[in-house]
């Protein structure tokens, strides 16, 4: 159901409910007021007749002919007003014309009462005149009272029945006018090209539409930045792959035309180096895509097992670089995290440290876990991160802590992305030995808000 239709239905229903509530309230209020007024008329009429009888202006023996003149009336709602005079011994002395047969009320006490005569309900007021020894009863039909209330309500409901459809049309026009800025915004968005991420016009709009426009502009800005980043990433990746592939082709050609075995062996070694570099680049590209991709399942595992796996995986690279690996682990280090993210973060930190270390040095890997967090510290004896790239060292394709580094510039990007996904932090500090990188990761990922 559209917002427009929901608004119209809500407003029409709300108006109808308010009007119906008003009708019910008016009916109850009118009925109460009518009861008071007509009850007062009954008491007034009964006292008037009793007073006339007491003063002798109406003879008790001739009372029946005088009641029609004595009782107030003339209204369409008063023709049912009737009066009876009974002796205290229970004899009918007289009654008005049109009075029902039988006694108006059997109530003994003076005052108001209800009675049913020939299936019709009556409201009766009776008063005892001790002076003349008579009881005066004046009553009117409850049906007349109901008709009076019904006529008042009809006078209110009938105009409402005419006004409500008109009001519904006015509401429809008002809602359409109120939603027109939203329609214009939708038209602007429909007319946009898929590649157009420029901000929406910042002209005057209703305050209710402004947050939507601002949110869309913020979204366009984020998407534009993401597309720009992806374009840069694709261009850099293509360039990084092009370099080792060109080297492979060149060295293969050298190996083919090599005049001696030494030249051929040297070319084959260069081919092997280029293949290793390309393999590492492709692996890191895939890792980065996985780290920044969909949510990964959490698993309970020991941090020490990851450190042992990473050390075993990188031992060959460490041997090639002439670097020793030293491992110090906490015995109680179980965590509940995405295993792939944790492994990717640790592996790339250690791999970066190996590649940045001078020959015949040591890379130290330590784990230290407390009840809430786990800290992985990797320390090497390299030259450290240059000051000019320290602030953006985790950006993609930012290389190098030493000349001639064969890294791709993706390792620390993967570390930063994986650590952020695990709600952790990464810190770079300069130690006495060289460069120290510390990952601080919660032992369990916080639940999403």
XYZ file of C-alpha atoms in Angstrom:
449
model
C 0.000 0.000 0.000
C 1.365 3.422 -0.946
C 2.145 6.154 1.575
C -0.436 8.383 -0.107
C -3.224 5.822 0.311
C -2.185 5.070 3.893
C -2.242 8.779 4.761
C -5.645 9.300 3.174
C -7.141 6.259 4.911
C -5.584 7.245 8.236
C -6.897 10.811 8.027
C -10.372 9.777 6.862
C -10.617 7.068 9.518
C -9.344 9.441 12.198
C -11.879 12.072 11.146
C -14.654 9.477 11.130
C -13.671 8.201 14.574
C -13.564 11.749 15.963
C -16.958 12.523 14.426
C -18.465 9.280 15.713
C -17.054 9.966 19.171
C -18.587 13.433 19.021
C -21.968 11.941 18.039
C -21.844 9.478 20.948
C -20.814 12.214 23.365
C -23.516 14.594 22.082
C -26.143 11.856 22.313
C -25.244 11.067 25.914
C -24.997 14.728 26.836
C -28.259 15.614 25.049
C -30.091 12.703 26.614
C -28.969 13.790 30.065
C -29.975 17.408 29.461
C -33.338 16.371 27.954
C -33.992 14.117 30.945
C -33.272 17.007 33.301
C -35.453 19.491 31.411
C -38.403 17.124 30.960
C -38.153 15.858 34.533
C -38.263 19.467 35.703
C -41.323 20.020 33.502
C -43.071 17.013 35.055
C -42.366 18.250 38.584
C -43.420 21.786 37.661
C -46.690 20.610 36.135
C -47.495 18.365 39.090
C -46.815 21.144 41.605
C -48.853 23.613 39.558
C -51.881 21.312 39.504
C -51.468 20.580 43.213
C -51.215 24.308 43.960
C -54.349 25.118 41.949
C -56.234 22.424 43.808
C -54.987 23.683 47.174
C -55.974 27.295 46.407
C -59.443 26.209 45.353
C -59.094 27.636 41.892
C -59.932 24.187 40.595
C -62.612 22.181 42.311
C -61.628 18.592 42.895
C -64.999 17.477 41.548
C -64.476 19.473 38.327
C -60.736 18.860 38.013
C -60.926 16.502 35.070
C -62.134 19.260 32.748
C -59.511 21.748 33.822
C -56.382 19.664 33.356
C -55.997 20.344 29.666
C -55.865 24.093 30.339
C -53.693 23.786 33.444
C -50.929 21.667 31.915
C -48.294 23.410 29.734
C -48.095 22.057 26.209
C -48.569 22.900 22.572
C -45.306 21.372 21.378
C -45.062 18.331 19.149
C -43.084 16.728 21.953
C -45.612 17.473 24.713
C -48.831 15.907 23.463
C -48.049 12.785 25.468
C -48.010 14.721 28.793
C -50.748 13.268 30.994
C -52.038 13.932 34.507
C -54.050 11.916 37.024
C -55.379 12.788 40.480
C -55.949 9.945 42.868
C -57.339 10.029 46.362
C -55.073 8.685 49.050
C -57.497 5.790 49.395
C -56.825 4.797 45.775
C -59.830 6.273 43.945
C -59.325 8.073 40.631
C -60.596 11.620 41.082
C -59.792 12.883 37.590
C -57.361 12.753 34.678
C -56.387 14.731 31.602
C -57.601 13.908 28.147
C -55.495 11.262 26.436
C -54.175 9.895 29.706
C -53.584 6.149 29.565
C -56.031 3.829 31.262
C -54.978 2.664 34.659
C -52.735 4.221 37.239
C -49.707 6.134 35.894
C -47.453 4.682 38.588
C -47.766 2.267 41.469
C -44.878 3.866 43.343
C -45.822 4.756 46.919
C -43.122 7.367 47.468
C -43.269 10.836 46.037
C -40.889 11.781 43.226
C -39.814 10.247 39.947
C -40.404 6.706 38.792
C -40.750 4.616 35.644
C -43.773 2.520 34.758
C -44.988 0.453 31.842
C -48.563 0.880 30.641
C -49.869 -1.222 27.745
C -46.285 -1.971 26.683
C -45.249 1.696 26.665
C -42.754 3.097 29.152
C -43.635 6.264 31.038
C -41.670 8.667 33.193
C -43.876 9.836 36.075
C -43.632 12.415 38.844
C -46.039 12.137 41.741
C -46.721 14.524 44.616
C -49.014 14.053 47.634
C -51.266 16.954 48.696
C -52.149 16.217 52.330
C -54.417 19.250 52.510
C -56.939 17.893 50.032
C -56.026 14.236 50.539
C -54.981 13.582 46.967
C -51.978 12.362 44.957
C -51.162 14.234 41.731
C -49.333 12.244 39.023
C -47.911 13.800 35.854
C -46.107 11.658 33.270
C -44.898 11.625 29.709
C -43.965 8.887 27.276
C -40.306 7.801 27.158
C -40.770 7.339 23.395
C -41.315 11.087 23.053
C -38.085 11.747 24.898
C -36.203 9.293 22.666
C -37.656 10.944 19.572
C -36.449 14.339 20.770
C -32.906 13.019 21.289
C -33.018 11.208 17.936
C -34.055 14.391 16.140
C -31.134 16.280 17.692
C -28.665 13.574 16.627
C -30.117 13.411 13.126
C -29.640 17.159 12.852
C -25.948 16.564 13.557
C -25.374 13.349 11.587
C -27.081 14.290 8.335
C -24.803 17.295 7.686
C -21.838 15.090 8.640
C -22.840 12.528 6.010
C -22.660 15.308 3.432
C -19.478 16.906 4.788
C -17.387 13.714 5.182
C -17.090 12.950 1.424
C -16.186 16.587 0.793
C -13.644 16.382 3.610
C -12.194 13.192 2.074
C -11.664 15.024 -1.236
C -10.003 17.930 0.591
C -7.741 15.457 2.435
C -6.868 13.768 -0.875
C -5.890 17.100 -2.419
C -3.928 18.097 0.692
C -2.003 14.810 0.823
C -1.211 14.980 -2.891
C 0.061 18.533 -2.448
C 2.118 17.560 0.607
C 3.743 14.619 -1.195
C 4.524 16.590 -4.343
C 8.137 17.356 -3.243
C 8.674 13.623 -2.726
C 7.280 12.940 -6.204
C 9.660 15.519 -7.672
C 12.569 13.869 -5.858
C 11.535 10.479 -7.261
C 11.371 11.949 -10.787
C 14.883 13.395 -10.412
C 16.213 10.005 -9.278
C 14.440 8.138 -12.100
C 15.929 10.511 -14.669
C 19.502 9.947 -13.430
C 22.062 7.921 -15.317
C 23.391 4.846 -13.467
C 26.857 6.409 -13.292
C 25.683 9.818 -12.036
C 26.583 10.166 -8.345
C 26.521 13.954 -8.174
C 24.646 15.381 -5.157
C 20.984 16.287 -5.440
C 20.119 20.006 -5.734
C 20.222 21.764 -2.361
C 17.277 24.081 -2.965
C 14.509 24.683 -0.410
C 12.547 21.527 0.429
C 10.149 20.633 3.269
C 11.872 19.733 6.532
C 10.532 16.159 6.279
C 12.220 15.642 2.876
C 15.524 17.273 3.842
C 16.865 14.256 5.838
C 16.066 11.965 2.883
C 17.871 14.255 0.457
C 20.874 14.616 2.777
C 21.033 10.834 3.301
C 20.907 10.247 -0.463
C 23.669 12.800 -1.047
C 25.800 11.109 1.615
C 25.111 7.734 -0.027
C 26.047 9.082 -3.469
C 29.289 10.454 -2.023
C 30.178 7.107 -0.412
C 29.348 5.161 -3.570
C 31.376 7.598 -5.690
C 34.352 7.188 -3.349
C 33.953 3.412 -3.405
C 33.841 3.379 -7.214
C 36.901 5.599 -7.364
C 38.703 3.297 -4.940
C 37.720 0.243 -6.976
C 38.931 1.890 -10.188
C 42.230 2.742 -8.544
C 42.471 -0.767 -7.141
C 41.825 -2.310 -10.551
C 44.371 -0.035 -12.218
C 47.023 -0.722 -9.568
C 46.328 -4.461 -9.635
C 46.633 -4.522 -13.423
C 49.897 -2.600 -13.204
C 51.262 -4.875 -10.469
C 50.376 -7.984 -12.458
C 51.761 -6.518 -15.666
C 55.246 -5.992 -14.206
C 55.994 -9.607 -13.141
C 54.302 -10.991 -16.261
C 56.503 -8.801 -18.456
C 59.512 -9.979 -16.455
C 58.463 -13.598 -16.929
C 58.235 -13.108 -20.677
C 61.620 -11.377 -20.837
C 63.396 -13.999 -18.732
C 61.782 -16.808 -20.741
C 63.135 -15.247 -23.932
C 66.585 -14.904 -22.326
C 66.487 -18.551 -21.258
C 65.636 -19.576 -24.816
C 68.558 -17.735 -26.407
C 71.029 -18.101 -23.539
C 74.524 -18.865 -24.923
C 75.513 -20.863 -21.848
C 74.067 -22.735 -18.868
C 74.926 -20.013 -16.344
C 72.864 -17.419 -18.201
C 70.005 -19.898 -18.606
C 70.028 -20.813 -14.882
C 70.043 -17.128 -13.896
C 67.061 -16.473 -16.181
C 65.168 -19.442 -14.725
C 65.810 -18.140 -11.209
C 64.392 -14.759 -12.195
C 61.373 -16.568 -13.632
C 60.925 -18.373 -10.322
C 61.161 -15.064 -8.433
C 58.583 -13.436 -10.710
C 56.247 -16.408 -10.309
C 56.562 -16.187 -6.507
C 55.853 -12.469 -6.582
C 52.843 -12.955 -8.858
C 51.582 -15.806 -6.712
C 51.833 -13.643 -3.591
C 50.086 -10.738 -5.297
C 47.208 -12.911 -6.528
C 46.861 -14.508 -3.091
C 46.733 -11.109 -1.412
C 44.204 -9.798 -3.917
C 41.974 -12.792 -3.175
C 42.508 -12.349 0.570
C 41.600 -8.661 0.383
C 38.422 -9.464 -1.561
C 37.460 -12.107 1.017
C 38.267 -9.856 3.991
C 36.141 -7.021 2.589
C 33.392 -9.359 1.368
C 30.525 -11.136 3.086
C 30.337 -11.933 6.794
C 32.387 -14.954 7.793
C 31.338 -17.530 10.411
C 32.812 -17.282 13.896
C 34.703 -20.247 15.282
C 36.303 -21.088 18.592
C 40.022 -21.755 18.147
C 43.328 -21.320 19.924
C 45.433 -18.319 18.969
C 48.524 -20.493 19.430
C 47.321 -22.814 16.657
C 47.100 -19.889 14.221
C 50.556 -18.649 15.194
C 52.016 -22.124 14.683
C 50.303 -22.453 11.295
C 51.549 -19.033 10.155
C 55.090 -19.790 11.326
C 55.078 -23.097 9.449
C 53.669 -21.489 6.290
C 56.261 -18.695 6.282
C 59.299 -20.692 7.411
C 60.428 -21.222 3.801
C 60.158 -17.482 3.056
C 62.054 -16.707 6.270
C 64.825 -19.122 5.267
C 65.066 -17.514 1.837
C 65.383 -14.072 3.438
C 67.840 -15.254 6.097
C 65.461 -14.353 8.932
C 64.792 -16.407 12.075
C 61.290 -16.668 13.576
C 60.810 -16.645 17.362
C 57.404 -17.583 18.813
C 56.118 -16.882 22.355
C 52.536 -17.933 23.134
C 50.001 -17.702 25.954
C 48.640 -21.090 27.019
C 45.042 -19.898 27.619
C 44.306 -18.169 24.362
C 41.002 -19.524 22.986
C 38.973 -16.962 21.028
C 35.669 -16.961 19.127
C 36.286 -15.075 15.887
C 36.206 -15.586 12.116
C 39.241 -17.844 11.737
C 39.985 -16.667 8.193
C 40.178 -12.997 9.253
C 42.438 -13.753 12.206
C 44.736 -15.938 10.097
C 44.916 -13.343 7.297
C 45.769 -10.523 9.718
C 48.522 -12.447 11.518
C 50.035 -13.957 8.351
C 50.340 -10.632 6.569
C 51.874 -8.881 9.582
C 54.491 -11.620 9.957
C 55.110 -11.789 6.197
C 55.633 -8.034 6.056
C 58.057 -8.221 8.973
C 60.078 -10.980 7.248
C 60.308 -9.040 3.990
C 61.339 -5.858 5.837
C 64.025 -7.543 7.975
C 67.748 -7.504 7.161
C 69.577 -10.802 6.709
C 70.621 -12.641 9.880
C 68.025 -10.948 12.082
C 65.069 -12.246 14.043
C 61.307 -11.644 13.880
C 59.617 -12.127 17.261
C 55.938 -13.125 17.462
C 54.208 -12.905 20.858
C 50.627 -13.506 21.991
C 49.211 -12.181 25.254
C 45.534 -12.730 26.082
C 43.459 -11.447 28.996
C 39.786 -12.275 29.697
C 38.557 -9.696 27.167
C 41.212 -9.133 24.503
C 44.084 -10.837 22.763
C 47.216 -8.975 21.679
C 49.508 -10.205 18.912
C 52.855 -8.397 18.799
C 55.245 -8.805 15.853
C 58.663 -7.160 16.171
C 61.436 -7.095 13.586
C 64.872 -5.513 13.311
C 64.218 -3.587 10.136
C 64.531 0.137 9.480
C 60.918 0.822 10.426
C 58.170 2.622 8.543
C 59.331 5.894 6.946
C 57.719 9.002 8.415
C 56.360 10.128 5.048
C 54.139 7.041 4.672
C 53.360 6.284 8.337
C 49.958 8.035 8.267
C 48.725 6.047 5.262
C 50.775 2.872 5.499
C 47.593 0.735 5.570
C 46.335 2.148 2.261
C 46.377 -0.166 -0.731
C 49.581 -0.458 -2.740
C 51.611 1.652 -0.299
C 55.021 -0.041 -0.283
C 58.159 -0.294 1.230
C 60.247 -0.075 4.328
C 63.469 -0.815 2.476
C 64.837 -0.246 -1.019
C 64.267 -3.092 -3.420
C 61.307 -4.471 -1.485
C 59.343 -6.990 -3.530
C 56.107 -6.497 -1.611
C 52.872 -5.591 -3.362
C 51.701 -2.947 -0.885
C 48.597 -4.948 0.048
C 49.745 -6.756 3.191
C 48.988 -4.050 5.752
C 45.772 -3.149 3.904
C 44.598 -6.714 4.499
C 45.694 -6.521 8.149
C 43.829 -3.240 8.721
C 40.643 -4.466 7.003
C 40.608 -7.804 8.840
C 41.320 -6.175 12.213
C 38.541 -3.641 11.685
C 36.081 -6.421 10.782
C 36.951 -8.107 14.107
C 36.421 -4.802 16.006
C 40.134 -4.649 16.818
C 42.910 -2.097 16.442
C 46.397 -2.013 14.884
C 49.271 0.030 16.322
C 52.697 0.792 14.834
C 55.508 1.726 17.203
C 59.274 1.975 16.945
C 61.101 -0.255 19.443
C 64.765 -0.486 20.406
C 65.193 -3.380 17.967
C 63.240 -1.924 15.063
C 59.569 -1.857 14.045
C 56.808 -3.295 16.257
C 53.229 -3.959 15.106
C 50.558 -4.831 17.687
C 47.101 -6.218 16.913
C 44.566 -5.848 19.749
C 41.507 -7.977 19.053
C 38.536 -8.833 21.317
C 38.304 -12.516 22.184
C 34.721 -12.467 20.926
C 33.226 -10.177 18.311
C 30.572 -7.819 19.719
C 27.006 -8.453 18.606
C 25.793 -6.076 15.873
C 23.653 -3.189 17.181
